[in-house]
Backbone as numpy.savetxt, mean C-alpha at the origin, in Angstrom:
# Nx Ny Nz CAx CAy CAz Cx Cy Cz
19.53 -19.01 -9.04 18.66 -17.82 -9.03 19.59 -16.54 -9.01
19.35 -15.66 -9.98 20.07 -14.40 -10.08 19.57 -13.47 -9.00
20.43 -12.75 -8.38 20.14 -11.81 -7.29 20.42 -10.40 -7.73
19.76 -9.43 -7.17 20.15 -8.01 -7.50 21.63 -7.76 -7.23
22.24 -6.91 -7.97 23.67 -6.56 -7.78 23.94 -6.06 -6.40
25.09 -6.40 -5.87 25.52 -5.83 -4.59 26.19 -4.55 -4.81
26.44 -3.83 -3.78 27.13 -2.54 -3.88 28.52 -2.75 -4.55
29.12 -3.92 -4.26 30.46 -4.17 -4.89 30.36 -4.30 -6.39
29.17 -4.75 -6.85 28.96 -4.91 -8.29 28.45 -3.64 -8.98
28.07 -2.67 -8.22 27.35 -1.46 -8.75 28.40 -0.47 -9.16
28.44 -0.14 -10.48 29.50 0.84 -10.95 29.18 2.27 -10.47
28.01 2.43 -9.95 27.68 3.80 -9.45 28.22 4.01 -8.06
28.75 2.98 -7.43 29.24 3.08 -6.11 30.36 4.10 -5.93
30.20 5.08 -5.11 31.25 6.12 -4.95 31.82 6.03 -3.59
31.82 4.83 -2.98 32.42 4.54 -1.76 31.64 5.17 -0.58
30.39 5.60 -0.82 29.50 6.12 0.18 28.23 5.27 0.20
27.56 5.25 1.28 26.28 4.56 1.34 25.26 5.46 1.95
24.56 6.20 1.04 23.62 7.23 1.54 22.49 6.62 2.36
21.97 5.39 1.98 20.93 4.80 2.76 21.37 4.43 4.17
22.59 3.95 4.28 23.13 3.60 5.58 23.34 4.91 6.37
23.75 5.91 5.73 23.93 7.28 6.39 22.57 7.74 6.91
21.54 7.54 6.10 20.20 8.02 6.56 19.75 7.17 7.80
20.07 5.86 7.81 19.61 5.05 8.89 20.38 5.37 10.12
21.67 5.71 10.00 22.51 6.11 11.12 21.99 7.46 11.70
21.65 8.35 10.77 21.09 9.63 11.18 19.81 9.47 12.04
18.96 8.56 11.58 17.72 8.25 12.29 18.07 7.70 13.75
19.08 6.84 13.74 19.39 6.25 15.07 19.93 7.36 16.00
20.71 8.23 15.48 21.27 9.35 16.32 20.06 10.29 16.81
19.11 10.55 15.91 18.02 11.38 16.28 17.17 10.69 17.36
16.98 9.38 17.23 16.26 8.62 18.25 16.99 8.62 19.58
18.25 8.57 19.55 19.05 8.59 20.77 19.02 9.90 21.53
19.06 11.00 20.72 19.34 12.33 21.29 18.20 13.31 21.27
17.08 13.05 20.54 16.02 13.99 20.44 14.88 13.59 21.42
14.55 14.45 22.34 13.58 14.05 23.43 12.16 13.85 22.75
11.84 14.70 21.76 10.57 14.46 21.15 10.50 13.13 20.41
11.48 12.82 19.65 11.54 11.57 18.91 11.45 10.32 19.83
12.08 10.44 20.96 12.17 9.28 21.90 10.78 8.99 22.42
9.89 9.92 22.44 8.52 9.67 22.97 7.58 9.07 21.94
7.94 8.98 20.62 7.08 8.49 19.63 7.16 6.97 19.47
5.95 6.38 19.37 5.86 4.94 19.09 5.19 4.77 17.68
5.02 3.53 17.32 4.43 3.23 16.00 3.08 3.94 15.78
2.23 3.79 16.79 0.89 4.32 16.65 0.88 5.85 16.51
1.72 6.51 17.40 1.77 7.97 17.32 2.35 8.45 16.01
3.10 7.62 15.24 3.78 8.04 14.04 2.81 7.89 12.89
1.73 7.17 12.99 0.81 6.91 11.89 0.38 8.18 11.19
-0.16 9.17 11.85 -0.64 10.35 11.19 0.48 11.05 10.30
1.71 10.94 10.70 2.85 11.50 9.95 3.06 10.69 8.67
2.87 9.31 8.76 3.02 8.47 7.61 1.91 8.76 6.58
0.66 8.98 7.10 -0.43 9.31 6.16 -0.17 10.64 5.46
0.30 11.64 6.28 0.57 13.00 5.70 1.68 12.97 4.68
2.79 12.23 5.02 3.88 12.24 4.05 3.49 11.53 2.81
2.69 10.44 2.93 2.24 9.77 1.72 1.40 10.69 0.82
0.54 11.45 1.46 -0.36 12.42 0.69 0.48 13.46 0.05
1.49 13.98 0.73 2.38 15.00 0.11 3.14 14.48 -1.05
3.56 13.17 -0.96 4.25 12.59 -2.14 3.32 12.53 -3.32
2.06 12.10 -3.10 1.08 12.02 -4.16 0.90 13.39 -4.80
0.83 14.49 -3.93 0.68 15.80 -4.43 1.84 16.17 -5.37
3.05 15.81 -4.88 4.25 16.16 -5.65 4.28 15.40 -7.03
3.85 14.12 -7.00 3.85 13.36 -8.24 2.85 13.89 -9.21
1.65 14.33 -8.71 0.61 14.78 -9.60 0.72 16.23 -10.02
1.39 17.05 -9.23 1.42 18.48 -9.53 2.70 19.17 -9.22
3.73 18.47 -8.76 4.94 19.14 -8.32 6.10 18.99 -9.27
7.18 19.45 -8.84 8.43 19.35 -9.69 9.23 18.08 -9.41
10.26 17.82 -10.15 11.08 16.70 -9.91 11.79 16.84 -8.50
12.16 18.08 -8.21 12.86 18.27 -6.96 11.84 18.01 -5.79
10.63 18.37 -5.93 9.58 18.16 -4.90 9.30 16.61 -4.71
9.33 15.92 -5.86 9.13 14.45 -5.80 10.30 13.79 -5.06
11.51 14.29 -5.36 12.64 13.72 -4.68 12.61 13.99 -3.18
12.25 15.20 -2.78 12.15 15.64 -1.39 11.13 14.81 -0.64
9.93 14.64 -1.27 8.88 13.95 -0.63 9.14 12.38 -0.52
9.85 11.86 -1.51 10.30 10.46 -1.36 11.24 10.31 -0.21
12.10 11.27 0.07 12.95 11.29 1.15 12.16 11.35 2.51
11.15 12.19 2.53 10.35 12.33 3.74 9.62 11.00 4.04
9.15 10.33 2.97 8.47 9.04 3.14 9.47 8.00 3.58
10.67 8.00 3.02 11.71 7.04 3.44 12.08 7.29 4.98
12.09 8.56 5.42 12.30 8.80 6.80 11.35 8.14 7.74
9.99 8.09 7.28 9.01 7.38 8.04 9.30 5.92 8.13
9.80 5.32 7.09 10.20 3.89 7.10 11.34 3.65 8.04
12.33 4.59 7.95 13.49 4.41 8.84 13.07 4.62 10.31
12.14 5.51 10.54 11.65 5.89 11.88 11.03 4.65 12.47
10.12 4.04 11.72 9.41 2.86 12.21 10.37 1.68 12.46
11.32 1.54 11.54 12.32 0.42 11.77 13.11 0.71 12.95
13.55 1.90 13.20 14.37 2.20 14.39 13.54 1.99 15.74
12.23 2.37 15.67 11.37 2.04 16.78 11.34 0.52 17.02
11.17 -0.17 15.96 11.04 -1.62 16.06 12.32 -2.33 16.51
13.46 -1.69 16.19 14.76 -2.33 16.53 14.96 -2.31 18.11
14.17 -1.53 18.80 14.34 -1.32 20.26 13.23 -2.12 21.02
12.45 -2.86 20.33 11.42 -3.59 20.97 11.99 -4.69 21.87
11.48 -4.80 23.01 12.13 -5.77 24.01 11.84 -7.20 23.70
10.67 -7.49 23.05 10.29 -8.88 22.80 10.59 -9.36 21.40
10.46 -8.50 20.43 10.67 -8.96 19.01 11.25 -7.85 18.18
12.52 -7.62 18.49 13.14 -6.50 17.72 13.53 -6.81 16.28
13.39 -5.91 15.42 13.92 -5.98 14.03 14.25 -4.55 13.55
15.22 -4.48 12.69 15.63 -3.13 12.21 15.50 -3.03 10.74
16.06 -1.92 10.21 15.94 -1.59 8.78 16.61 -2.68 7.90
17.63 -3.38 8.40 18.26 -4.42 7.64 17.32 -5.63 7.46
16.61 -5.96 8.48 15.65 -7.06 8.37 14.50 -6.65 7.49
14.07 -5.43 7.58 12.99 -4.97 6.67 13.40 -5.03 5.22
14.62 -4.54 4.95 15.15 -4.55 3.57 15.36 -5.99 3.09
15.92 -6.77 4.00 16.16 -8.24 3.55 14.86 -8.94 3.24
13.86 -8.74 4.08 12.55 -9.32 3.87 11.92 -8.80 2.51
12.05 -7.54 2.27 11.54 -6.95 1.02 12.24 -7.56 -0.15
13.60 -7.67 -0.12 14.33 -8.24 -1.31 13.86 -9.67 -1.52
13.84 -10.45 -0.42 13.43 -11.85 -0.60 11.98 -11.96 -1.22
11.09 -11.12 -0.73 9.69 -11.22 -1.26 9.66 -10.83 -2.67
10.38 -9.74 -3.16 10.35 -9.29 -4.52 11.02 -10.29 -5.49
12.05 -11.04 -4.95 12.67 -12.06 -5.78 11.70 -13.19 -6.02
10.97 -13.58 -4.93 9.94 -14.66 -5.04 8.87 -14.25 -6.00
8.41 -12.99 -5.99 7.29 -12.55 -6.72 7.61 -12.19 -8.20
8.90 -12.24 -8.56 9.31 -11.93 -9.88 10.10 -13.21 -10.41
9.49 -14.36 -10.44 10.18 -15.55 -10.93 10.56 -15.45 -12.39
9.92 -14.57 -13.20 10.31 -14.37 -14.61 11.59 -13.57 -14.70
11.96 -12.96 -13.58 13.26 -12.13 -13.58 14.36 -12.99 -12.89
14.05 -13.68 -11.85 15.04 -14.33 -11.08 15.10 -15.89 -11.05
13.98 -16.54 -11.64 13.98 -17.95 -11.43 13.61 -18.71 -12.74
13.87 -18.07 -13.90 13.69 -18.80 -15.10 12.33 -18.97 -15.74
11.28 -18.35 -15.06 9.92 -18.32 -15.56 9.84 -17.37 -16.75
8.79 -17.49 -17.48 8.65 -16.64 -18.71 7.33 -15.85 -18.55
7.41 -14.58 -18.77 6.22 -13.72 -18.77 6.42 -12.68 -19.83
5.58 -12.77 -20.90 5.80 -11.87 -22.04 4.86 -10.70 -22.07
3.81 -10.75 -21.23 2.81 -9.72 -21.17 2.60 -9.29 -19.70
2.03 -8.10 -19.45 1.72 -7.71 -18.14 0.75 -8.63 -17.42
-0.14 -9.20 -18.19 -1.10 -10.20 -17.66 -0.36 -11.42 -17.10
0.60 -11.92 -17.88 1.35 -13.13 -17.42 2.18 -12.74 -16.18
2.73 -11.54 -16.15 3.45 -11.11 -14.95 2.56 -11.11 -13.68
1.30 -10.66 -13.89 0.30 -10.59 -12.80 -0.03 -12.04 -12.31
-0.16 -12.92 -13.34 -0.43 -14.31 -12.91 0.66 -14.85 -12.03
1.91 -14.66 -12.42 2.98 -15.18 -11.63 3.04 -14.50 -10.24
2.81 -13.21 -10.24 2.84 -12.49 -8.98 1.79 -13.06 -8.07
0.56 -13.22 -8.59 -0.59 -13.69 -7.71 -0.38 -15.16 -7.26
0.23 -15.92 -8.13 0.54 -17.27 -7.71 1.55 -17.34 -6.60
2.60 -16.51 -6.66 3.64 -16.42 -5.64 2.97 -15.89 -4.36
2.12 -14.91 -4.43 1.48 -14.34 -3.28 0.58 -15.30 -2.63
-0.16 -16.05 -3.48 -1.10 -17.07 -2.87 -0.36 -18.13 -2.11
0.85 -18.49 -2.60 1.60 -19.50 -1.87 2.11 -18.93 -0.58
2.53 -17.65 -0.55 2.99 -17.00 0.64 1.92 -16.82 1.70
0.69 -16.55 1.25 -0.45 -16.25 2.13 -1.37 -17.44 2.16
-0.91 -18.62 2.16 -1.77 -19.78 2.11 -2.71 -19.91 3.24
-2.48 -19.21 4.41 -3.36 -19.29 5.56 -4.60 -18.44 5.39
-4.64 -17.57 4.38 -5.82 -16.70 4.20 -6.97 -17.58 3.68
-8.16 -17.17 4.18 -9.38 -17.91 3.85 -10.36 -17.12 2.97
-10.01 -15.91 2.66 -10.88 -15.10 1.80 -10.02 -14.24 0.93
-10.60 -13.88 -0.32 -9.91 -12.91 -1.15 -9.80 -11.51 -0.53
-10.62 -11.31 0.50 -10.62 -9.99 1.12 -9.64 -9.88 2.28
-9.09 -11.00 2.68 -8.04 -11.01 3.72 -6.86 -10.17 3.24
-6.41 -9.24 4.05 -5.28 -8.37 3.67 -5.65 -7.06 3.03
-7.01 -6.91 2.74 -7.47 -5.63 2.19 -7.70 -4.65 3.41
-7.03 -3.52 3.37 -7.03 -2.62 4.47 -8.42 -1.96 4.57
-9.02 -2.03 5.82 -10.25 -1.44 6.04 -10.14 0.09 6.19
-8.97 0.61 6.23 -8.72 2.07 6.43 -8.51 2.82 5.15
-8.60 2.08 4.06 -8.46 2.80 2.79 -9.59 3.77 2.58
-9.40 4.82 1.88 -10.56 5.74 1.57 -11.58 4.94 0.84
-12.87 5.35 1.06 -14.00 4.50 0.60 -13.90 4.26 -0.97
-13.50 5.28 -1.74 -13.54 5.11 -3.16 -12.47 4.09 -3.57
-11.27 4.19 -2.98 -10.22 3.24 -3.27 -10.62 1.89 -2.74
-11.27 1.76 -1.70 -11.71 0.49 -1.12 -12.71 -0.11 -2.05
-13.64 0.71 -2.55 -14.67 0.23 -3.47 -14.10 -0.46 -4.70
-13.06 0.24 -5.27 -12.36 -0.34 -6.45 -11.70 -1.67 -6.13
-11.03 -1.68 -4.95 -10.33 -2.87 -4.55 -11.25 -4.05 -4.33
-12.29 -3.78 -3.53 -13.17 -4.93 -3.13 -14.03 -5.34 -4.36
-14.38 -4.45 -5.31 -15.13 -4.82 -6.43 -14.31 -5.68 -7.37
-13.00 -5.44 -7.45 -12.14 -6.30 -8.20 -12.01 -7.62 -7.63
-11.89 -7.72 -6.25 -11.88 -9.03 -5.55 -13.18 -9.78 -5.77
-14.27 -9.02 -5.71 -15.56 -9.65 -5.88 -15.74 -10.29 -7.24
-15.32 -9.66 -8.28 -15.39 -10.26 -9.61 -14.63 -11.49 -9.69
-13.53 -11.58 -8.99 -12.72 -12.82 -9.04 -13.42 -14.03 -8.51
-14.44 -13.80 -7.66 -15.23 -15.00 -7.09 -16.61 -15.00 -7.70
-16.83 -14.27 -8.74 -18.13 -14.32 -9.41 -19.21 -13.42 -8.86
-18.85 -12.52 -8.02 -19.88 -11.53 -7.42 -19.70 -10.26 -8.22
-20.75 -9.86 -8.94 -20.67 -8.69 -9.82 -21.39 -7.48 -9.15
-20.89 -6.32 -9.51 -21.58 -5.09 -9.05 -22.45 -4.65 -10.23
-23.67 -4.24 -10.03 -24.53 -3.78 -11.15 -23.84 -2.63 -11.94
-24.01 -2.60 -13.23 -23.51 -1.53 -14.04 -24.29 -0.25 -13.80
-23.63 0.88 -13.93 -24.30 2.14 -13.74 -25.32 2.33 -14.86
-26.35 3.26 -14.55 -27.35 3.51 -15.57 -26.64 4.10 -16.78
-25.73 5.07 -16.61 -25.02 5.62 -17.71 -23.53 5.80 -17.26
-22.60 5.73 -18.16 -21.19 5.74 -17.82 -20.53 6.93 -18.58
-19.72 7.66 -17.95 -18.96 8.72 -18.64 -18.08 8.13 -19.79
-17.67 8.94 -20.70 -16.91 8.57 -21.80 -15.44 8.64 -21.57
-14.99 9.26 -20.50 -13.57 9.39 -20.24 -13.30 9.52 -18.75
-12.10 9.31 -18.33 -11.68 9.45 -16.95 -11.95 10.89 -16.42
-11.74 11.89 -17.23 -12.02 13.22 -16.87 -13.52 13.44 -16.63
-14.32 12.91 -17.42 -15.82 12.96 -17.24 -16.20 12.20 -15.93
-15.54 11.11 -15.75 -15.77 10.30 -14.48 -15.48 11.19 -13.25
-14.37 11.91 -13.31 -14.03 12.78 -12.19 -15.06 13.85 -11.98
-15.55 14.42 -13.02 -16.61 15.43 -12.95 -17.87 14.84 -12.33
-18.20 13.60 -12.70 -19.38 12.98 -12.21 -19.27 12.71 -10.70
-18.11 12.22 -10.34 -17.87 11.95 -8.88 -17.92 13.26 -8.07
-17.32 14.28 -8.63 -17.34 15.57 -7.94 -18.74 16.07 -7.81
-19.52 15.97 -8.82 -20.91 16.47 -8.70 -21.73 15.60 -7.77
-21.50 14.33 -7.68 -22.21 13.53 -6.71 -21.82 13.90 -5.30
-20.55 14.11 -5.08 -20.05 14.48 -3.75 -20.68 15.88 -3.34
-20.74 16.79 -4.31 -21.30 18.15 -4.03 -22.86 18.00 -3.73
-23.56 17.16 -4.46 -24.97 16.92 -4.23 -25.19 16.26 -2.88
-24.34 15.38 -2.53 -24.42 14.75 -1.17 -24.25 15.82 -0.10
-23.32 16.69 -0.22 -23.15 17.77 0.68 -24.38 18.62 0.82
-24.94 19.01 -0.32 -26.12 19.80 -0.31 -27.27 19.15 0.46
-27.40 17.83 0.30 -28.50 17.10 0.94 -28.14 16.71 2.42
-26.95 17.01 2.83 -26.52 16.63 4.19 -26.17 15.12 4.34
-25.79 14.53 3.19 -25.50 13.14 3.23 -23.97 12.92 3.39
-23.58 11.80 3.97 -22.19 11.49 4.16 -21.73 10.58 2.98
-21.22 11.18 1.93 -20.84 10.37 0.77 -19.85 9.24 1.08
-18.88 9.56 1.90 -17.86 8.57 2.24 -18.54 7.41 3.05
-19.33 7.76 4.03 -19.98 6.68 4.79 -20.98 5.85 3.92
-21.70 6.54 3.06 -22.61 5.87 2.20 -21.96 4.74 1.33
-20.85 5.18 0.71 -20.06 4.24 -0.10 -19.49 3.17 0.71
-18.98 3.52 1.84 -18.37 2.46 2.73 -19.36 1.41 3.17
-20.57 1.90 3.43 -21.65 0.93 3.76 -21.95 0.00 2.64
-21.97 0.57 1.42 -22.24 -0.36 0.27 -21.09 -1.30 0.02
-19.86 -0.90 0.27 -18.76 -1.78 0.12 -18.82 -2.88 1.20
-19.25 -2.54 2.33 -19.41 -3.54 3.46 -20.37 -4.66 2.97
-21.53 -4.13 2.34 -22.47 -5.11 1.85 -21.92 -6.01 0.73
-21.08 -5.38 -0.17 -20.46 -6.14 -1.21 -19.46 -7.18 -0.55
-18.81 -6.82 0.49 -17.88 -7.68 1.16 -18.63 -8.88 1.75
-19.81 -8.56 2.26 -20.69 -9.66 2.85 -21.03 -10.65 1.74
-21.42 -10.14 0.51 -21.72 -11.04 -0.56 -20.52 -11.90 -0.98
-19.33 -11.26 -0.95 -18.13 -12.01 -1.37 -17.84 -13.12 -0.38
-17.93 -12.87 0.90 -17.67 -13.90 1.84 -18.76 -14.95 1.86
-19.98 -14.51 1.58 -21.13 -15.59 1.43 -20.80 -16.43 0.24
-20.33 -15.83 -0.85 -19.98 -16.65 -2.03 -18.82 -17.63 -1.74
-17.96 -17.24 -0.84 -16.79 -18.04 -0.50 -17.24 -19.10 0.59
-18.45 -18.94 1.15 -18.85 -19.79 2.21 -18.38 -19.33 3.63
-17.98 -18.02 3.69 -17.44 -17.57 4.95 -18.41 -16.60 5.61
-17.90 -15.85 6.64 -18.67 -14.90 7.34 -18.71 -13.59 6.72
-19.53 -12.63 7.24 -19.61 -11.26 6.62 -18.38 -10.48 6.86
-18.17 -9.41 6.06 -17.13 -8.49 6.18 -17.29 -7.65 7.40
-16.65 -7.97 8.45 -16.76 -7.13 9.69 -15.69 -6.17 9.86
-16.01 -5.14 10.63 -15.01 -4.23 11.02 -14.80 -2.99 10.13
-15.54 -2.93 8.99 -15.41 -1.73 8.12 -16.23 -0.63 8.78
-15.57 0.38 9.30 -16.23 1.44 10.04 -16.88 2.41 9.04
-17.97 2.99 9.58 -18.61 4.04 8.73 -17.65 5.24 8.47
């Protein structure tokens, strides 16, 4: 199995390791900054959400410099969580274990790159990815296992509807469908605005329908209803 090149094999190596420098900087901040020392995984979650949103903004409307900066801010969140985890008394792990686990997983999920499999189309790549993932997650009992309940309702609706189709549960087609993604955006915006005018919670309404779809998926699988999706 071919593995990604090491730093020794990388012609771009300039005898520095910026990622290691960043990890060491995080460790020093954790050691010496009284605010940082008080933060745990849960307290850090809002910052992770904020930095992710700022990266999306930069990708969609910012400059290359802004994208680079926001990627760095998001990386800092990963390093921060890893540094917190490294000091856990019962089950410590650090950024090296995180990176090693990521590399191992990506190698397994790309057998057409590292293990001699063949994939000539994106669809074939997806088949190999899903097969590898299914083998890794063999303890899961539903296609909805692993779908985050904290996703925004619209993103969750797309995710769950795709999972539903995979087990033969269809969502009814709309009465009419826009002709472009831009028109779809306008329609969604107008629906959200109309919901506001009527005093309706558009997010909650969609989340409730997604919960119902999840119940149908689990019923089709012979399992229990989709519990825990909050309004």
